[in-house]
Short mmCIF file of C-alpha atoms in Angstrom, two decimals:
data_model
loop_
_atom_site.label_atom_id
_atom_site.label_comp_id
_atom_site.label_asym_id
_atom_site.label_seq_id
_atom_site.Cartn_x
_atom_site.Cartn_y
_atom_site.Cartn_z
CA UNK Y 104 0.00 0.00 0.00
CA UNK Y 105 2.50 2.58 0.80
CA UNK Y 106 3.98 2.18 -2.45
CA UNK Y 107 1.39 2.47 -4.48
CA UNK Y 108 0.54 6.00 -2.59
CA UNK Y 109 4.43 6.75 -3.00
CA UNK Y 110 3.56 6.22 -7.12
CA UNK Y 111 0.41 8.77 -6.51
CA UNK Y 112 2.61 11.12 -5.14
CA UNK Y 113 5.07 11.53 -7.71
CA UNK Y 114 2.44 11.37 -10.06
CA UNK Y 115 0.35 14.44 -8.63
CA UNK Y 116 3.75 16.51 -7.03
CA UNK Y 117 6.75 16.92 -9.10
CA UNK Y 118 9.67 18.52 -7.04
CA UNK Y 119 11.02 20.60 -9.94
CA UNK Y 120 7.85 22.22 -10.84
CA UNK Y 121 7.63 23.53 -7.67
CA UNK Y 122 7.62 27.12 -8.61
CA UNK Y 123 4.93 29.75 -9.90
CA UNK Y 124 2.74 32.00 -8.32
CA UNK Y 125 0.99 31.82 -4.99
CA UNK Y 126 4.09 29.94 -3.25
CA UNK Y 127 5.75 30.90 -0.41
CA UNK Y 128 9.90 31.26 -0.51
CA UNK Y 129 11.21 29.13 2.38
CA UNK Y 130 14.79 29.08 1.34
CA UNK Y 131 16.08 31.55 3.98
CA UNK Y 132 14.90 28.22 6.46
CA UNK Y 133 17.21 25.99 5.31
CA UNK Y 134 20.81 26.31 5.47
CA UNK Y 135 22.65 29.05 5.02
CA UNK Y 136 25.00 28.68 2.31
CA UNK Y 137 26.20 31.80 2.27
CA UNK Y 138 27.52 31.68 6.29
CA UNK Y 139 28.77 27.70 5.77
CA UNK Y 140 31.36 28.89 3.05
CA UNK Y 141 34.61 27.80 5.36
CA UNK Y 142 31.88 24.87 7.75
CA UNK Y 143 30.61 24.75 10.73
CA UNK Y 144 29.91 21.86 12.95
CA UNK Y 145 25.75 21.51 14.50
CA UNK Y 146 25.35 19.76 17.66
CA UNK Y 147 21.97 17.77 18.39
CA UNK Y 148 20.97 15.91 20.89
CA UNK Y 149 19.45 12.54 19.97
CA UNK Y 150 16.97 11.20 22.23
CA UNK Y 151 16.13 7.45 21.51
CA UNK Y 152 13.48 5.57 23.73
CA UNK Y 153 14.63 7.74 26.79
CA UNK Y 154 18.30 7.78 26.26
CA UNK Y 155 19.92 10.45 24.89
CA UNK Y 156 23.33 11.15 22.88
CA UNK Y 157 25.21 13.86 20.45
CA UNK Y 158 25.52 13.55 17.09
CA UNK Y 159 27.38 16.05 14.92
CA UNK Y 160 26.81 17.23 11.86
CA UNK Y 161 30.03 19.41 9.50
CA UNK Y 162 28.19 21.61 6.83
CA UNK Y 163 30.33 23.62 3.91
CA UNK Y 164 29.07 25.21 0.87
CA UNK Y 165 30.91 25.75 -1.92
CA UNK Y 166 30.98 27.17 -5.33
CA UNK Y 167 31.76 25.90 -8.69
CA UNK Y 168 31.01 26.47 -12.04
CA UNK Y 169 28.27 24.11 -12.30
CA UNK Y 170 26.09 25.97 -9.42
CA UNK Y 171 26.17 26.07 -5.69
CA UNK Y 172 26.55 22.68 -3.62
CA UNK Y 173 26.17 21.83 0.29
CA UNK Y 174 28.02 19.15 1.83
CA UNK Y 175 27.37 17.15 5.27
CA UNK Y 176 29.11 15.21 7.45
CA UNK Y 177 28.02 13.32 10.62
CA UNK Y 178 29.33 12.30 13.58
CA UNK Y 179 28.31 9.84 15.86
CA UNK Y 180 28.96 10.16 19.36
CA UNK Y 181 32.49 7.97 19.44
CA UNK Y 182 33.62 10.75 16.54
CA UNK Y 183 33.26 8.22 13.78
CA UNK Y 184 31.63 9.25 10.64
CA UNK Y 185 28.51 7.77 9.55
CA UNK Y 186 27.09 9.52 6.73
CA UNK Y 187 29.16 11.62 3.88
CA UNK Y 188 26.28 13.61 1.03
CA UNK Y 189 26.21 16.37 -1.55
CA UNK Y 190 23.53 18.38 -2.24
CA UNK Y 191 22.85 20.57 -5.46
CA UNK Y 192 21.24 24.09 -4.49
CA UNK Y 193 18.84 25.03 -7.25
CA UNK Y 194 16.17 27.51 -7.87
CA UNK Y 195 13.59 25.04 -6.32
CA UNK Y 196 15.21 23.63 -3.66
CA UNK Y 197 17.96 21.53 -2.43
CA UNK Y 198 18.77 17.96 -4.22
CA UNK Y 199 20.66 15.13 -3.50
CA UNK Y 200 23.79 14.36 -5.51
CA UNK Y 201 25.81 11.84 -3.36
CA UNK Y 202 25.21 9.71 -0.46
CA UNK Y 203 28.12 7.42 0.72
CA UNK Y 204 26.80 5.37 4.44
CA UNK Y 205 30.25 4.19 7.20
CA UNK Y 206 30.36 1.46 9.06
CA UNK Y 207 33.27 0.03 11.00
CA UNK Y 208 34.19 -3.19 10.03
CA UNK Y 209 34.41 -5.63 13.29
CA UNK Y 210 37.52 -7.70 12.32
CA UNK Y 211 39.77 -4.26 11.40
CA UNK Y 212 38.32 -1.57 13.19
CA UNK Y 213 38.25 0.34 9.80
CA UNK Y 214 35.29 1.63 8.40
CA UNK Y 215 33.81 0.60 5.40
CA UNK Y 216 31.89 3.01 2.91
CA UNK Y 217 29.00 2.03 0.90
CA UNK Y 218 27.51 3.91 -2.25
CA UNK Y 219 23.97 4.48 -2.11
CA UNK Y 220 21.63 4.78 -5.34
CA UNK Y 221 19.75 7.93 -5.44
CA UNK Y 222 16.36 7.59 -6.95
CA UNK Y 223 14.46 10.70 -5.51
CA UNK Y 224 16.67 13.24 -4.74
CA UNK Y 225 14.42 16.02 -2.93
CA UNK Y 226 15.65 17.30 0.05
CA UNK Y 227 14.13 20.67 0.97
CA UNK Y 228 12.01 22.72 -1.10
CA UNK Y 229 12.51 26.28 -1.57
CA UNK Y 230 9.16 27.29 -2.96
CA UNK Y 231 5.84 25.78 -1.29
CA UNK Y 232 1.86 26.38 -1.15
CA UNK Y 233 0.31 23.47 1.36
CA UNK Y 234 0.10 20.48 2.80
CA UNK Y 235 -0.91 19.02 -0.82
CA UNK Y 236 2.39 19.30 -2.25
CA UNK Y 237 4.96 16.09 -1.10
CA UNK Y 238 8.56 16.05 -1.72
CA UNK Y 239 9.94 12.90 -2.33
CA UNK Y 240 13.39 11.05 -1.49
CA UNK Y 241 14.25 7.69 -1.47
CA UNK Y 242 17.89 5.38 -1.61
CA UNK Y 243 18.78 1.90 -1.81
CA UNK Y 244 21.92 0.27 -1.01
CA UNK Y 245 23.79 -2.88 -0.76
CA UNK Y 246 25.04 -3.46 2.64
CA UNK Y 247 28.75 -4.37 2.80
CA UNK Y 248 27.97 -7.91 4.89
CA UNK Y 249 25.01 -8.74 2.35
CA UNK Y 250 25.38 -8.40 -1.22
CA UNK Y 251 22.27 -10.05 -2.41
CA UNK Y 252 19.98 -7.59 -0.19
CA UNK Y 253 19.24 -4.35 -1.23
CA UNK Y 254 18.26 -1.78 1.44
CA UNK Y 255 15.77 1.12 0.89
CA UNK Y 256 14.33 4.15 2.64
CA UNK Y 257 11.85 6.45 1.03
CA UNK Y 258 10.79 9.85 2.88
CA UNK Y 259 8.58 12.29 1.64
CA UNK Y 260 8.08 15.84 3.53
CA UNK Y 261 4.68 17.39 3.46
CA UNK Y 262 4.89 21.36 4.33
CA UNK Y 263 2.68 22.14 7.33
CA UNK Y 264 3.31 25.85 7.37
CA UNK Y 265 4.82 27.80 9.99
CA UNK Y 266 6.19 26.01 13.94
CA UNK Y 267 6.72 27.68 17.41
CA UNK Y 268 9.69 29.50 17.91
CA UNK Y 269 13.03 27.98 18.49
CA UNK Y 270 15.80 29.50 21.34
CA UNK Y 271 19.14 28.38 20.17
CA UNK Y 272 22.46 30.51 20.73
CA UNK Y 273 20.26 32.88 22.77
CA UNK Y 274 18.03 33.86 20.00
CA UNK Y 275 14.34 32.94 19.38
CA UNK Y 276 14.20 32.35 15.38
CA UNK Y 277 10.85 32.04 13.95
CA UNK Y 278 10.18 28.79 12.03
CA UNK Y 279 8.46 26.29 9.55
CA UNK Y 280 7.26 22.62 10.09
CA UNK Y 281 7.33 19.77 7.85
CA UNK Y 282 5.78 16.50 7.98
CA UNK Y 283 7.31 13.21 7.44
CA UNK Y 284 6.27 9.81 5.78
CA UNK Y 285 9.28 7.20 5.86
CA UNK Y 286 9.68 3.60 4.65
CA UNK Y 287 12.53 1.10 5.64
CA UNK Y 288 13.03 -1.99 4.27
CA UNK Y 289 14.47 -4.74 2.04
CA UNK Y 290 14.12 -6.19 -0.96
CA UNK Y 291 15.59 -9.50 -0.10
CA UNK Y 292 13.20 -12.42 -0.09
CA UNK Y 293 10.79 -12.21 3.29
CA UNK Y 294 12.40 -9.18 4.52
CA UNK Y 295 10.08 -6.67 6.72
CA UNK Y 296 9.27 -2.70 5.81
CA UNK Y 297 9.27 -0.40 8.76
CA UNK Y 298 6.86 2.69 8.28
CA UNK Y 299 7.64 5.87 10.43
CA UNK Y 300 5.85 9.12 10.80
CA UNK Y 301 7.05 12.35 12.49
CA UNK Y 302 7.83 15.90 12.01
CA UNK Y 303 11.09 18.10 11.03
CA UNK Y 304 11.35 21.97 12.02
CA UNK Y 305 13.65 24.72 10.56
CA UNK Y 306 14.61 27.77 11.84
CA UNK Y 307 15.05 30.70 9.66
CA UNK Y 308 18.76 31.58 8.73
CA UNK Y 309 19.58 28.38 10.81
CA UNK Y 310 18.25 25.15 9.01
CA UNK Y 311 16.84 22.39 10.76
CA UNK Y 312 16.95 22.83 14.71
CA UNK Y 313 14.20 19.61 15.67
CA UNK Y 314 12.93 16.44 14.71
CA UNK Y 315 10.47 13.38 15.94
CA UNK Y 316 10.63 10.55 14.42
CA UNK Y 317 8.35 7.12 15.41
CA UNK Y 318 8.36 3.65 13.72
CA UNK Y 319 6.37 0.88 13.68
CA UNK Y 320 3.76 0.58 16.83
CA UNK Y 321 5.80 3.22 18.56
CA UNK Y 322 8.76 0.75 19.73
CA UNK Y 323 10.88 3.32 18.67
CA UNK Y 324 10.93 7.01 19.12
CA UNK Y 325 13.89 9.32 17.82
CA UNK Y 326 13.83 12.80 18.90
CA UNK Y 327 16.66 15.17 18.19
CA UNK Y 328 17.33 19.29 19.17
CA UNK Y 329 19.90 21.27 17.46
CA UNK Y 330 22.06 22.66 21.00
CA UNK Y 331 24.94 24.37 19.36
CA UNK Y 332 26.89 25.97 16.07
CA UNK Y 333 30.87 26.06 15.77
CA UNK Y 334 33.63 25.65 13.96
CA UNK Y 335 35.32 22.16 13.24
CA UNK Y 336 38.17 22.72 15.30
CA UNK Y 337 36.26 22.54 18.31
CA UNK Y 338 34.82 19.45 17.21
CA UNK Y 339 38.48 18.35 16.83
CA UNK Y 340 39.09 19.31 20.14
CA UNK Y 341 36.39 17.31 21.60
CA UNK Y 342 37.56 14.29 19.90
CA UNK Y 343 40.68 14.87 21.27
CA UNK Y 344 39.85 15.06 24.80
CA UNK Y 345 38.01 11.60 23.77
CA UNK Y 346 40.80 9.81 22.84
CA UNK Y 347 42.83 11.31 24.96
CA UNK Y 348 44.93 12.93 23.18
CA UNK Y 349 46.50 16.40 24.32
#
């Protein structure tokens, strides 16, 4: 069932038509590319079923000739990277370009990368009207221990118009809600799909400052607050200390 609504949706709501009259410019809620020109590192705190734990994330812009990109890095909270992407920056929005996954391997201690397929790259939209219009991405992957199984995840945002204020770095920025529609699963022979539901905010001149996330019958709930913004050598720092290095 939720694929054949997933097949409605991109039917009715193309990402890259998003633009035209009667919208509403949300760009200045996403990102700033302009301020992330040399990166800075956000700090959430993940709350999962009660426990909680940081995560960072490293976002740079940059420029080339073939338009204006955004990269991200995350951190988990032993300083090991789990995630590497590229996004595009275009008129309508932001769209995914690369998406390389980490995990360590558990005879080496190295990390292994995997390459994901793209097949819906819509991130963020910079141009919206209502809660009719869904933006659509989706990946698949092989996973390094499993060749034969191919991992997906599909997540469409639905924009719910504006959120509640959000105090971070002792300012209260105003800010926009959207919803969210996830699937997990594989495409091995008898595997399961996970469905999730939950909401993403963004602050304006900030970029995304809270999340909720809940799967399933509600076994798992994922809730995350951006804390702080700063540089990477701080971050560097912090690993540091946690290695303990001087």
């Amino acid at each position: 069932m939720f694929r054949f609504w997933v097949i409605i949706c991109i039917a009715s709501a193309c990402f890259a038509a998003c633009t035209g009259g009667g919208k509403r410019d949300i760009k200045a809620y996403y990102f700033p590319t302009d301020d992330l020109r040399k990166g800075l590192v956000y700090e959430y705190e993940v709350t999962q079923n009660g426990i909680s734990t940081p995560e960072y994330w490293y976002y740079r812009s940059f420029q080339r000739d073939s338009g204006a990109f955004l990269t991200s890095t995350y951190y988990d909270q032993f300083f090991q990277i789990g995630q590497i992407s590229r996004e595009k920056i275009v008129e309508s929005g932001a769209l995914a370009q690369e998406y390389f996954l980490y995990e360590t391997d558990s005879v080496t201690g190295g990390q292994n990368q995997t390459r994901t397929m793209i097949t819906a790259p819509d991130i963020f939209p910079f141009r919206v009207k209502d809660s009719t219009g869904v933006f659509l991405f989706s990946v698949n992957f092989h996973p390094s221990d499993d060749s034969l199984a191919t991992v997906y995840v599909i997540r469409n945002r639905r924009f719910l118009g504006d959120a509640p204020e959000y105090e971070v770095l002792g300012k209260k920025l105003p800010c926009v809600r959207f919803r969210l529609h996830e699937a997990i699963g594989n495409k091995k022979e008898g595997a399961a799909e996970v469905e999730g539901v939950g909401e993403e905010r963004y602050a304006k001149g900030i970029g995304l400052v809270w999340y909720r996330k809940t799967y399933g019958s509600g076994a798992l709930q994922i809730e995350g607050r951006l804390l702080n913004i700063f540089p990477m050598a701080e971050l560097e720092v912090k690993a540091a200390e946690y290695f303990g290095e001087e």
